[in-house]
Coordinates of C-alpha atoms and ligand atoms in Angstrom, one line a residue:
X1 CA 21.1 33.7 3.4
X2 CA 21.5 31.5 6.5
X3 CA 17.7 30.5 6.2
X4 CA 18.5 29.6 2.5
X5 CA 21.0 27.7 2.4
X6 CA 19.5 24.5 4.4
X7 CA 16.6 24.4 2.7
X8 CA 18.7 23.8 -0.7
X9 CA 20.3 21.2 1.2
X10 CA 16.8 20.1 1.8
X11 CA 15.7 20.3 -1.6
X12 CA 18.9 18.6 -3.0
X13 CA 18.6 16.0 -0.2
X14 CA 14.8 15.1 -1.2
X15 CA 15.3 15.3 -5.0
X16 CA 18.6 12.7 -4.8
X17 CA 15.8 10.3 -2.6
X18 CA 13.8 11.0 -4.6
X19 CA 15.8 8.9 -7.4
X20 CA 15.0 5.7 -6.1
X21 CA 11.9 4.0 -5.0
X22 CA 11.5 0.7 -3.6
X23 CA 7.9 -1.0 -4.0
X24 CA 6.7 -3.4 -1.7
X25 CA 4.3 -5.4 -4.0
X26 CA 2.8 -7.4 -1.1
X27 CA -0.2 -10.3 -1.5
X28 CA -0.7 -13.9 -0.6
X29 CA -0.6 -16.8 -2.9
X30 CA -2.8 -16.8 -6.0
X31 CA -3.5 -12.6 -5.4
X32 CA -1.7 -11.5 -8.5
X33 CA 1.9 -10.4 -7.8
X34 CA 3.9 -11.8 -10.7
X35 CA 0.9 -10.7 -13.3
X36 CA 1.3 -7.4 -11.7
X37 CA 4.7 -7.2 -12.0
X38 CA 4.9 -8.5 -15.6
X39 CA 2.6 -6.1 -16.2
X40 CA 4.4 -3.3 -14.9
X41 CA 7.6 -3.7 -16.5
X42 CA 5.3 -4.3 -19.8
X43 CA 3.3 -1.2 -19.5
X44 CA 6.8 1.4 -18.3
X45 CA 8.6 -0.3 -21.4
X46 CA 5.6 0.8 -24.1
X47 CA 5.1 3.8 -22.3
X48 CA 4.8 7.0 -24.7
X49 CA 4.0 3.9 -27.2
X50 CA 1.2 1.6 -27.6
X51 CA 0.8 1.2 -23.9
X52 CA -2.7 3.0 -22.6
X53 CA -1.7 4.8 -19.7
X54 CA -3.8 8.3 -19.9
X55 CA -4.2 8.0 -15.7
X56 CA -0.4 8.1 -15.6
X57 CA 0.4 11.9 -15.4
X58 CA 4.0 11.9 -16.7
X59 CA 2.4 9.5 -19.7
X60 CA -0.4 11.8 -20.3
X61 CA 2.2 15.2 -20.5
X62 CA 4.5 13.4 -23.0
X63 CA 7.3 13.2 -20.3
X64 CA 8.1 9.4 -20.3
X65 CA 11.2 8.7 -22.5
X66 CA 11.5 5.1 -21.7
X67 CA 12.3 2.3 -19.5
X68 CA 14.9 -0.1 -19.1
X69 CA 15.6 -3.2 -16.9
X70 CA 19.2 -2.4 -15.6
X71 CA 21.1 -4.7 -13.4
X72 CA 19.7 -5.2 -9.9
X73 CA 21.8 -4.4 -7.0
X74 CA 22.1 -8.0 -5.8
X75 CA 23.7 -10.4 -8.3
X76 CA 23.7 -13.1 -6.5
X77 CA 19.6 -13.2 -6.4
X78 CA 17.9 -14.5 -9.6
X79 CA 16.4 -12.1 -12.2
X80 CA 12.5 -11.6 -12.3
X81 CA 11.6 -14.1 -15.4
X82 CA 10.1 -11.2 -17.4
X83 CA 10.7 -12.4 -20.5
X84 CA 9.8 -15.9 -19.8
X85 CA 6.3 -14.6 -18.1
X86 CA 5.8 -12.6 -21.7
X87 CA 6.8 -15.6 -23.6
X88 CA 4.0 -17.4 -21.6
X89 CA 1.6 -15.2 -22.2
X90 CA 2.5 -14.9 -26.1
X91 CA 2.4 -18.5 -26.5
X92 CA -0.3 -20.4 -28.7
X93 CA -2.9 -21.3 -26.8
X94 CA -1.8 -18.3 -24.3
X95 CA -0.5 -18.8 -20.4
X96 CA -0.4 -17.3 -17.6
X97 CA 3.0 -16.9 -16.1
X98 CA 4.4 -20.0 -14.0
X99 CA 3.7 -19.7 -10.4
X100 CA 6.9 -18.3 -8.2
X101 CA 8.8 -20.6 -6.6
X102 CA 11.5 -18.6 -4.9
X103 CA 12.8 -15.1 -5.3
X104 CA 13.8 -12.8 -8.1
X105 CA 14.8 -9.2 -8.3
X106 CA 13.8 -6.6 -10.7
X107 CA 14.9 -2.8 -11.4
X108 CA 14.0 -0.4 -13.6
X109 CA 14.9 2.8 -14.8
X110 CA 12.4 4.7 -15.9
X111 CA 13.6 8.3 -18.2
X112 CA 11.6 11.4 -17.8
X113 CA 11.5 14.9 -18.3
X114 CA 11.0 17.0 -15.4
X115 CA 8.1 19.2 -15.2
X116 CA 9.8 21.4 -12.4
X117 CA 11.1 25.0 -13.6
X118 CA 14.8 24.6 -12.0
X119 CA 15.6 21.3 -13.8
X120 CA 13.5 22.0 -17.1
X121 CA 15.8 25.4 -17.5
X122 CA 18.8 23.0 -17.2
X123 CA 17.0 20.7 -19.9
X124 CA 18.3 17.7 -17.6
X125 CA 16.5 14.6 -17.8
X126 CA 15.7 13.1 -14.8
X127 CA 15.8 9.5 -14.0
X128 CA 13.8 7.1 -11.7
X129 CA 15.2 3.8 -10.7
X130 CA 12.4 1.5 -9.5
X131 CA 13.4 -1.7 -7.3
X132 CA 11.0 -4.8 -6.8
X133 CA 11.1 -8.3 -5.9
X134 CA 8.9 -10.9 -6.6
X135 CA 8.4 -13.7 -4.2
X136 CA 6.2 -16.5 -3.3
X137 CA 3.3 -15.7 -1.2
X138 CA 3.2 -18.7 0.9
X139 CA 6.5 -17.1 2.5
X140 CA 5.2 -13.8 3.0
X141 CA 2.7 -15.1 6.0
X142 CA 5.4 -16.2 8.1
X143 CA 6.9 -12.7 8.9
X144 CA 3.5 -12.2 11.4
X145 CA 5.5 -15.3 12.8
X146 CA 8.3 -12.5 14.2
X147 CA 6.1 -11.3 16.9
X148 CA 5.3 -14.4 18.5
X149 CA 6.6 -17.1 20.8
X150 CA 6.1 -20.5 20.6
X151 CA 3.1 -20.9 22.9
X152 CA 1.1 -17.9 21.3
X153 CA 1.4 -19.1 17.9
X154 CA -0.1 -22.7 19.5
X155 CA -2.8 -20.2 20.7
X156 CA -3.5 -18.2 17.2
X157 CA -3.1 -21.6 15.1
X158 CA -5.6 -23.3 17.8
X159 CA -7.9 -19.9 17.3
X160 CA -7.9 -20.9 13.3
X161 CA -9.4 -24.2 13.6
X162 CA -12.9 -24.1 12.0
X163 CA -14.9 -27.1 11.5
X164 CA -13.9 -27.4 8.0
X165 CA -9.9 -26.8 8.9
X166 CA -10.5 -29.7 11.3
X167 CA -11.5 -31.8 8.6
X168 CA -8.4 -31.2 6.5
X169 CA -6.4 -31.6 9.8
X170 CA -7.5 -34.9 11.2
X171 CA -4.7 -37.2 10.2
X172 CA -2.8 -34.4 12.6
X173 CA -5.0 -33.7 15.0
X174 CA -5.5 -37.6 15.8
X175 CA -2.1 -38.4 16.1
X176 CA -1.3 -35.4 18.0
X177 CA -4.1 -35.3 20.6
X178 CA -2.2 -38.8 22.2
X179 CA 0.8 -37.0 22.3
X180 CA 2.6 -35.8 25.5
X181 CA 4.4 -32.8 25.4
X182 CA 6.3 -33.3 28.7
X183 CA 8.5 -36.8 27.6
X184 CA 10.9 -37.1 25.8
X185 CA 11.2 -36.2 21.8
X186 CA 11.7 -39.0 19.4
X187 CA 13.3 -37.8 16.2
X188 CA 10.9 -40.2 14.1
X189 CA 8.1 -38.9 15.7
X190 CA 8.5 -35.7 15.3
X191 CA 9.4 -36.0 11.9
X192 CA 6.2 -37.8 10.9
X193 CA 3.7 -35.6 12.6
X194 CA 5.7 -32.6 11.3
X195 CA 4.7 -34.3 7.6
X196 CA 0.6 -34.8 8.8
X197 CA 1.1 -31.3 9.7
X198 CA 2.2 -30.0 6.8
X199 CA -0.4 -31.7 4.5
X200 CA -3.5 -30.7 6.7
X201 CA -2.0 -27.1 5.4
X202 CA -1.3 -28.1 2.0
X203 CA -5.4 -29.7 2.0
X204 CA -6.2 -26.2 3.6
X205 CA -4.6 -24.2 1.2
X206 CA -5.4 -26.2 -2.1
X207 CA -8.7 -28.0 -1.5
X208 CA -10.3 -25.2 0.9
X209 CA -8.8 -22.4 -0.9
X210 CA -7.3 -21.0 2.7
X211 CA -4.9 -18.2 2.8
X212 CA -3.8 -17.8 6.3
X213 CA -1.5 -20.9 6.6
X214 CA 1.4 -21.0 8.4
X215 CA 4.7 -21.9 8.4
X216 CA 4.8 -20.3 4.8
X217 CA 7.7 -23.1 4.4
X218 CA 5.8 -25.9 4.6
X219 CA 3.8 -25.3 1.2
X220 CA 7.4 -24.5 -0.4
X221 CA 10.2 -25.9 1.6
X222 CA 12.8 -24.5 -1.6
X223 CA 16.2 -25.5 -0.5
X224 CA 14.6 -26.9 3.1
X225 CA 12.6 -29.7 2.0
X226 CA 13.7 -32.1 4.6
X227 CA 15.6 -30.1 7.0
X228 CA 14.9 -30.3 10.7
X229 CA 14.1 -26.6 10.9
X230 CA 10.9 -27.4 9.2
X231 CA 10.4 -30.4 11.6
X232 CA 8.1 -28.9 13.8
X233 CA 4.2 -28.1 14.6
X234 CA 1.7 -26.2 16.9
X235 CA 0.7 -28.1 19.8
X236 CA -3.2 -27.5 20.2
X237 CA -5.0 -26.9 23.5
X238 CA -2.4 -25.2 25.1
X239 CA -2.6 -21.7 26.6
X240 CA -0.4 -19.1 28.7
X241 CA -1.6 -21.6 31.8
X242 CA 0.8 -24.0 30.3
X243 CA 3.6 -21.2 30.6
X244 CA 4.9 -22.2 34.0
X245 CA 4.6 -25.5 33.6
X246 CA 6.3 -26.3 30.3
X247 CA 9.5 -23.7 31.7
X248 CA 10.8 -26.2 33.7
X249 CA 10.6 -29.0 31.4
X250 CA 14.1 -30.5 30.2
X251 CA 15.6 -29.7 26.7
X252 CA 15.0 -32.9 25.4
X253 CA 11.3 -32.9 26.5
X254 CA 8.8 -32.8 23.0
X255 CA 7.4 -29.4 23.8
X256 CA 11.3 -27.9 24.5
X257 CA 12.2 -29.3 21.0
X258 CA 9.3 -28.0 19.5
X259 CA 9.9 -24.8 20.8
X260 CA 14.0 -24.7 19.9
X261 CA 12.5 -25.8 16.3
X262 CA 10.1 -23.1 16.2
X263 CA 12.7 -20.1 17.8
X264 CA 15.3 -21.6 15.5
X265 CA 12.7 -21.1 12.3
X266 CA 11.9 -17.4 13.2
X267 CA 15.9 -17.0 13.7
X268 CA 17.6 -18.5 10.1
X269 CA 14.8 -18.8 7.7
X270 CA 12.2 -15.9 8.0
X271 CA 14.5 -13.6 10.1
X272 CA 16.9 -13.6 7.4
X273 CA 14.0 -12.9 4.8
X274 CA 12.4 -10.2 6.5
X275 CA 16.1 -8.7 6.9
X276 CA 17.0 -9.2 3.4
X277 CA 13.5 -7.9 1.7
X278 CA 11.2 -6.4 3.3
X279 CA 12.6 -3.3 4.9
X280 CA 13.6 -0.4 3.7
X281 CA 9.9 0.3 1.5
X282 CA 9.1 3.2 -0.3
X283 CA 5.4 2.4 -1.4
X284 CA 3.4 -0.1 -1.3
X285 CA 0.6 -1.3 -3.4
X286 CA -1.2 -4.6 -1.6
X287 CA -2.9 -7.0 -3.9
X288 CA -6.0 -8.9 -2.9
X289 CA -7.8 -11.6 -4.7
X290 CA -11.5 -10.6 -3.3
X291 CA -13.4 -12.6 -5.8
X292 CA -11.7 -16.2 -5.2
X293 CA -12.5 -15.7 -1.7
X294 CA -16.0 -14.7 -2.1
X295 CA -16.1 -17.7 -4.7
X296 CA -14.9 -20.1 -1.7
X297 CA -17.0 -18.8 1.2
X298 CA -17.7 -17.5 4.3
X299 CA -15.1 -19.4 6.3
X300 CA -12.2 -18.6 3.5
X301 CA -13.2 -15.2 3.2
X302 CA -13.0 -14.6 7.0
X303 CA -9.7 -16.2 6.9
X304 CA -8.4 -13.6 3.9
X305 CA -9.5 -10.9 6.5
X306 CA -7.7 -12.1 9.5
X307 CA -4.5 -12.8 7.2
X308 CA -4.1 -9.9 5.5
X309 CA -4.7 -7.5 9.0
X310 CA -2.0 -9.2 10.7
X311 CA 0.8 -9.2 8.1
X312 CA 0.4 -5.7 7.6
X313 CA 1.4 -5.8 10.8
X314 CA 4.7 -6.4 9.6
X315 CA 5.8 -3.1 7.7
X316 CA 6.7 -0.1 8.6
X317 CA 4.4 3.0 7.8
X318 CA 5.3 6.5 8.4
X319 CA 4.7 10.0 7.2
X320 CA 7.4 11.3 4.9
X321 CA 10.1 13.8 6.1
X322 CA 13.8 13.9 5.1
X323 CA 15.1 12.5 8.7
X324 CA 13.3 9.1 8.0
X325 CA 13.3 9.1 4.4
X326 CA 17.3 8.9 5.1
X327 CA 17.8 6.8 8.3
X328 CA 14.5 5.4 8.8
X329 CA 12.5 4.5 5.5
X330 CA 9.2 3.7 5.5
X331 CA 6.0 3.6 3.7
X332 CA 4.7 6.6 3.3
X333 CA 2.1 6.1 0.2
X334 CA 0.1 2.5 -0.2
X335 CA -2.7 1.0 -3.0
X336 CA -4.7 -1.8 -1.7
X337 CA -6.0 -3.7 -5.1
X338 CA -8.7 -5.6 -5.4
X339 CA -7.0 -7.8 -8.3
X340 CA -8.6 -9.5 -11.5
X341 CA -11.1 -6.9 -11.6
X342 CA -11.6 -8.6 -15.3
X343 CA -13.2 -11.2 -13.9
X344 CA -16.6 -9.2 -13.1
X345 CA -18.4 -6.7 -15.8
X346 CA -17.4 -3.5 -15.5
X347 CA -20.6 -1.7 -13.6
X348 CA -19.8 -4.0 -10.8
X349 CA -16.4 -2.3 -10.1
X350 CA -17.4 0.4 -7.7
X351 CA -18.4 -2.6 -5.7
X352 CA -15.3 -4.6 -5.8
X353 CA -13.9 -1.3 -5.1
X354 CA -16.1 -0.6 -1.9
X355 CA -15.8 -4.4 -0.8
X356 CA -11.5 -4.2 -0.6
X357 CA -11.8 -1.4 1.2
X358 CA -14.5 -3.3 3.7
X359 CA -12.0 -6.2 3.9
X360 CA -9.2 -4.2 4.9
X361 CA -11.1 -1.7 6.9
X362 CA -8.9 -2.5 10.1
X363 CA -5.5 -2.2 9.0
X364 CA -6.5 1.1 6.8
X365 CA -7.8 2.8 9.7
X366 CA -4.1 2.3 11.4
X367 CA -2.9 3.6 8.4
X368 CA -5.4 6.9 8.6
X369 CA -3.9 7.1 12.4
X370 CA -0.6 6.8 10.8
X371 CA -1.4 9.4 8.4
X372 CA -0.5 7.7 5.5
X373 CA -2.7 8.1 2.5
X374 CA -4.0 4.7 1.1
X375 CA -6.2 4.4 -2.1
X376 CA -8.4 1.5 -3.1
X377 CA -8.5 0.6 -6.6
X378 CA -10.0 -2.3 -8.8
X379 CA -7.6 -3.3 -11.4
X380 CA -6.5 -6.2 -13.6
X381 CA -3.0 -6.3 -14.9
X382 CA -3.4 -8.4 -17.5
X383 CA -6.9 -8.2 -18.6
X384 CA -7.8 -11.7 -20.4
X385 CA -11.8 -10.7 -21.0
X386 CA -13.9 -8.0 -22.6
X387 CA -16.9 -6.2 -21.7
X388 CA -20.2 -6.8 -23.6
X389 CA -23.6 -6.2 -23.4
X390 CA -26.6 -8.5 -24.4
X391 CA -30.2 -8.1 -24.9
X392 CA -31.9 -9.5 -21.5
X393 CA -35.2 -9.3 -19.9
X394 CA -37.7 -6.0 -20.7
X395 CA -35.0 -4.8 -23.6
X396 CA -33.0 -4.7 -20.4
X397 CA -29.6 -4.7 -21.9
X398 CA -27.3 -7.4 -19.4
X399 CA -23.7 -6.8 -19.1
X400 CA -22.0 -9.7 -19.7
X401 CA -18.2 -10.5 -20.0
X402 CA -16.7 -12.1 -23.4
X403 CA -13.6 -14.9 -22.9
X404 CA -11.9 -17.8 -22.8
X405 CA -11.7 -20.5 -20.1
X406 CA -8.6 -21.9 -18.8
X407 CA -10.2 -25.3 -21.0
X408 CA -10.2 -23.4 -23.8
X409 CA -14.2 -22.8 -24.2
X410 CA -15.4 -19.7 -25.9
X411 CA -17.9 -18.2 -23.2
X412 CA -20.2 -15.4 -22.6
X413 CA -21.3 -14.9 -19.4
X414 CA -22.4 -13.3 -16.4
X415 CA -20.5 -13.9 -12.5
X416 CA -23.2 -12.2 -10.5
X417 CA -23.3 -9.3 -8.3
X418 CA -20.2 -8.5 -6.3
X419 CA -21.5 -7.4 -2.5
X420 CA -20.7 -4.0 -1.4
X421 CA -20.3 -4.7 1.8
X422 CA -19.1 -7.6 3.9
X423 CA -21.4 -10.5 2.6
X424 CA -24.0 -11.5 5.4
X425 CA -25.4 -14.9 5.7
X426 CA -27.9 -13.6 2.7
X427 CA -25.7 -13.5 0.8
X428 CA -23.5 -16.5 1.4
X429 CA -27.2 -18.5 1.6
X430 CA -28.0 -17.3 -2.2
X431 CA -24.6 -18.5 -3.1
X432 CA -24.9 -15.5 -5.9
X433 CA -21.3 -15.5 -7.3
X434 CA -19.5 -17.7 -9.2
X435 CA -16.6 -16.9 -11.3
X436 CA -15.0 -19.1 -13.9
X437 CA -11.1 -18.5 -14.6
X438 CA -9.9 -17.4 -17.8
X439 CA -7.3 -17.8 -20.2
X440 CA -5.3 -14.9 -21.2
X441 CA -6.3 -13.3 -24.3
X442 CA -4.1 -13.5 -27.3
X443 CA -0.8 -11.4 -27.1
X444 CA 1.9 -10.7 -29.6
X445 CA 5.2 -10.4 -27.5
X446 CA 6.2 -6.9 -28.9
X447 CA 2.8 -5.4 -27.8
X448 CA 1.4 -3.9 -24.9
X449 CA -0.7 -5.9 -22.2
X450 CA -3.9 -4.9 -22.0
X451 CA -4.8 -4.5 -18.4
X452 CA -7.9 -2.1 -16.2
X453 CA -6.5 0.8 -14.2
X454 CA -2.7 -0.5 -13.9
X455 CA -2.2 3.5 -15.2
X456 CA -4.2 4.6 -12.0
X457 CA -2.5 2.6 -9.4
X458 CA 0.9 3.6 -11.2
X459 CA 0.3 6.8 -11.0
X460 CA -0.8 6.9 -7.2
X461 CA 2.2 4.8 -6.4
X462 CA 5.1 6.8 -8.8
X463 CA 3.4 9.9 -10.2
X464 CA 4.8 12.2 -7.7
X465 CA 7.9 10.9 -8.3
X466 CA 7.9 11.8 -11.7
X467 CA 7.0 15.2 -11.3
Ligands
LIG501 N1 -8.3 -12.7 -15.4 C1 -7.2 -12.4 -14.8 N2 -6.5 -13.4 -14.1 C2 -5.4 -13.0 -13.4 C3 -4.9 -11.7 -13.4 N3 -3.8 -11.7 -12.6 C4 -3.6 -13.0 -12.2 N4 -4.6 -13.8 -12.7 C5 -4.8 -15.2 -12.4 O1 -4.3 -15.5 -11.1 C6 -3.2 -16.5 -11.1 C7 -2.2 -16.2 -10.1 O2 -1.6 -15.0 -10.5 P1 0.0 -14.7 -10.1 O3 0.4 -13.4 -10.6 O4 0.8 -15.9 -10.4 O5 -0.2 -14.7 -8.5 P2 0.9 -14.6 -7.3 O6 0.9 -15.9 -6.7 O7 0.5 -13.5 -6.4 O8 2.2 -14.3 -8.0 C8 -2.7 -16.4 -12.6 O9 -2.2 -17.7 -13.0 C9 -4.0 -16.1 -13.3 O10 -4.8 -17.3 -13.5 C10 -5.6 -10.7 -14.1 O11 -5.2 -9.5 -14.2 N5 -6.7 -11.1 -14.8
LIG502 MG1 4.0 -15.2 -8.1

């Protein structure tokens, strides 16, 4: 009797956890996060319906009873624009949702009946509420920011300067390279160089296709635009040499303001973020936009490595057990997606499949340390093509893809051959991949999205929750 009686404590302790899930739906700009989140709520609100979910377990057995958006716990945070991303997408010619611009907060609660003996006898349904935030990506890169001081972030931004980032940053660079960091800061200066330094990032990000720009705040100041807190940039050739140097500097020196600037950054704006929203995970699925990168090249692709390794830096993985799961959450269960998977035929998947896992090959062997299971999978969560074939050479048949472009042109065509591997030089010399963007495909609003293995990942990321 005394053996039983904490383990029911146990099981009752784990099954009331087990009511609540909070996802961690983590990418960069442009990777997918707000289609996969329209997507999501879409799908769970047609499951049982017209939704095709046969990889989702609890779909497959019959057990879903429905979904609803309830009210999230925070009222004063905005609502995730579901219905506005489903009007987009239902409109005439079709859209994409509009690009996030700040935060938003979504839950769900998903109805079930339980497969497990105990509950089944007591015919009780069970309940799942789901909690997710949507966010813009640009913001997300600045919680790597937490770890750092002001001089090693000089160091890591000094590190990222290619040839081609150079280029974007000249107006910057020039002005800065004159500048001494020992006299005295002029407000006017800083101010200006703060603004050449924010659009060598907004050139890097939009022109070069770069992901790993930092601050996040300077693509989208929100509420900031202006602000002195966002009045500050990396000073470039420095090192730890510097260290002793700078300490004894005065307050009002440039590099003494430059460093309040940067400490009080960290402090109010992505201290308070990291706080607010990313602790306290669940699960974790992390998007990644493979094919714009490898459409960009070599330099942009390296770049997607590098940032995506050191922001999952930032969260906390562990292996389940109650004493965490109570005091101490954290992830014990992640997806990394290769997103848009619509955008290649559907034989090349495996490889998209094989190249995420490549790409994030550093971070998921932390994870394997960890023990936390991780699973790759290709997926689209709106899928805005379709899958054809065509007679080609020797009554070869050629996989091709069948959609529209974002100019409204009816097109059949074929991207190329996704590598398997990191790309080598060969590759990157053949220039063999070249993706066009599409337009979503027709959609009536009451209807389900049509998406590629969003039943998969949703059933790695929730099926055991739903048991
Ligand atoms: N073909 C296709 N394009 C997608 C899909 N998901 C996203 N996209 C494209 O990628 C863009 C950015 O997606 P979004 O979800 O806004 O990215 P976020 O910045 O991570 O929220 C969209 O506007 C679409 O053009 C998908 O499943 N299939
Ligand atoms: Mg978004």
């Amino acid at each position: 009797m005394a053996l039983t009686l904490p383990q029911n404590l146990n099981d009752l302790l784990e099954r009331t956890l087990d009511r609540q899930v909070r996802l961690a739906v983590t990418g960069l700009s442009q990777a997918g996060k707000t289609a996969f989140l329209t997507s999501l709520v879409n799908q769970l609100r047609h499951a049982g319906l017209d939704a095709r979910l046969d990889l989702l377990t609890p779909v497959r057995e019959g057990r879903i009873l429905g979904a609803q958006r309830i009210n999230q716990p925070d009222l004063s945070i905005p609502r995730f624009p579901y219905d506005e991303g489903i009007a987009a997408l239902s409109s005439a010619p079709p859209r994409w949702p509009e690009a996030t611009r700040g935060i938003s907060e979504l839950r769900l609660s998903i109805r079930y009946r339980s497969r497990t003996r105990s509950r089944h006898l007591l015919g009780e349904q069970a309940q799942l509420t789901l909690d997710l935030i949507d966010y813009p990506g640009e913001w997300l890169l600045d919680l790597p920011l937490l770890k750092l001081d002001y001089l090693q972030w000089c160091e890591r931004m000094a590190e990222l300067m290619t040839e081609r980032r150079k280029h974007y940053a000249a107006p910057f660079l020039d002005a800065v390279a004159v500048l001494d960091p020992t006299m005295d800061a002029d407000e006017q200066q800083l101010a200006e160089l703060a603004a050449r330094y924010a659009g060598s990032l907004h050139k890097a990000r939009n022109e070069g296709g770069y992901t790993y720009v930092q601050p996040g705040r300077f693509l989208l100041p929100g509420e900031l635009a202006g602000a002195p807190v966002l009045q500050f940039f990396p000073l470039p050739d420095l090192g730890d040499a510097d260290r002793e140097r700078f300490a004894a500097l005065p307050a009002q020196s440039i590099y003494k303001t430059l460093e309040a600037r940067f400490e009080h950054y960290k402090r109010t704006v992505v201290g308070p973020f990291y706080r607010d929203y990313f602790r306290r995970f669940d699960r974790q699925i992390v998007l990644v936009d493979v094919l714009s990168a490898l459409n960009a090249g070599p330099d942009v692709f390296g770049d997607l490595r590098l940032a995506l390794s050191t922001l999952m830096q930032s969260f906390d993985y562990g292996r389940r057990s109650l004493v965490n799961r109570l005091f101490n959450p954290r992830i014990d269960r992640l997806a990394i997606a290769a997103t848009k998977a619509d955008h290649v035929t559907p034989e090349q998947h495996p490889r998209l499949l094989s190249l995420v896992e490549a790409l994030l090959a550093e971070p998921i062997k932390d994870l394997r340390y960890a023990d936390v299971p991780v699973r790759a999978f290709s997926l689209a969560a709106i899928r805005a093509t379709e899958a054809r074939t065509v007679a080609g050479n020797a009554d070869q048949q050629q996989p091709v893809l069948k959609g529209t472009t974002q100019d409204g042109e009816d097109v059949l065509l074929f991207p190329g051959d996704v590598p398997e591997q990191l790309p080598d030089a060969d590759f990157w010399q053949r220039q063999g991949f070249t993706f066009t963007s599409f337009r979503p495909a027709p959609f009536t609003a009451s209807s389900a999205l049509p998406h590629i293995r969003m039943d998969a990942a949703l059933d790695w990321l929730l099926g055991d929750k739903l048991r």
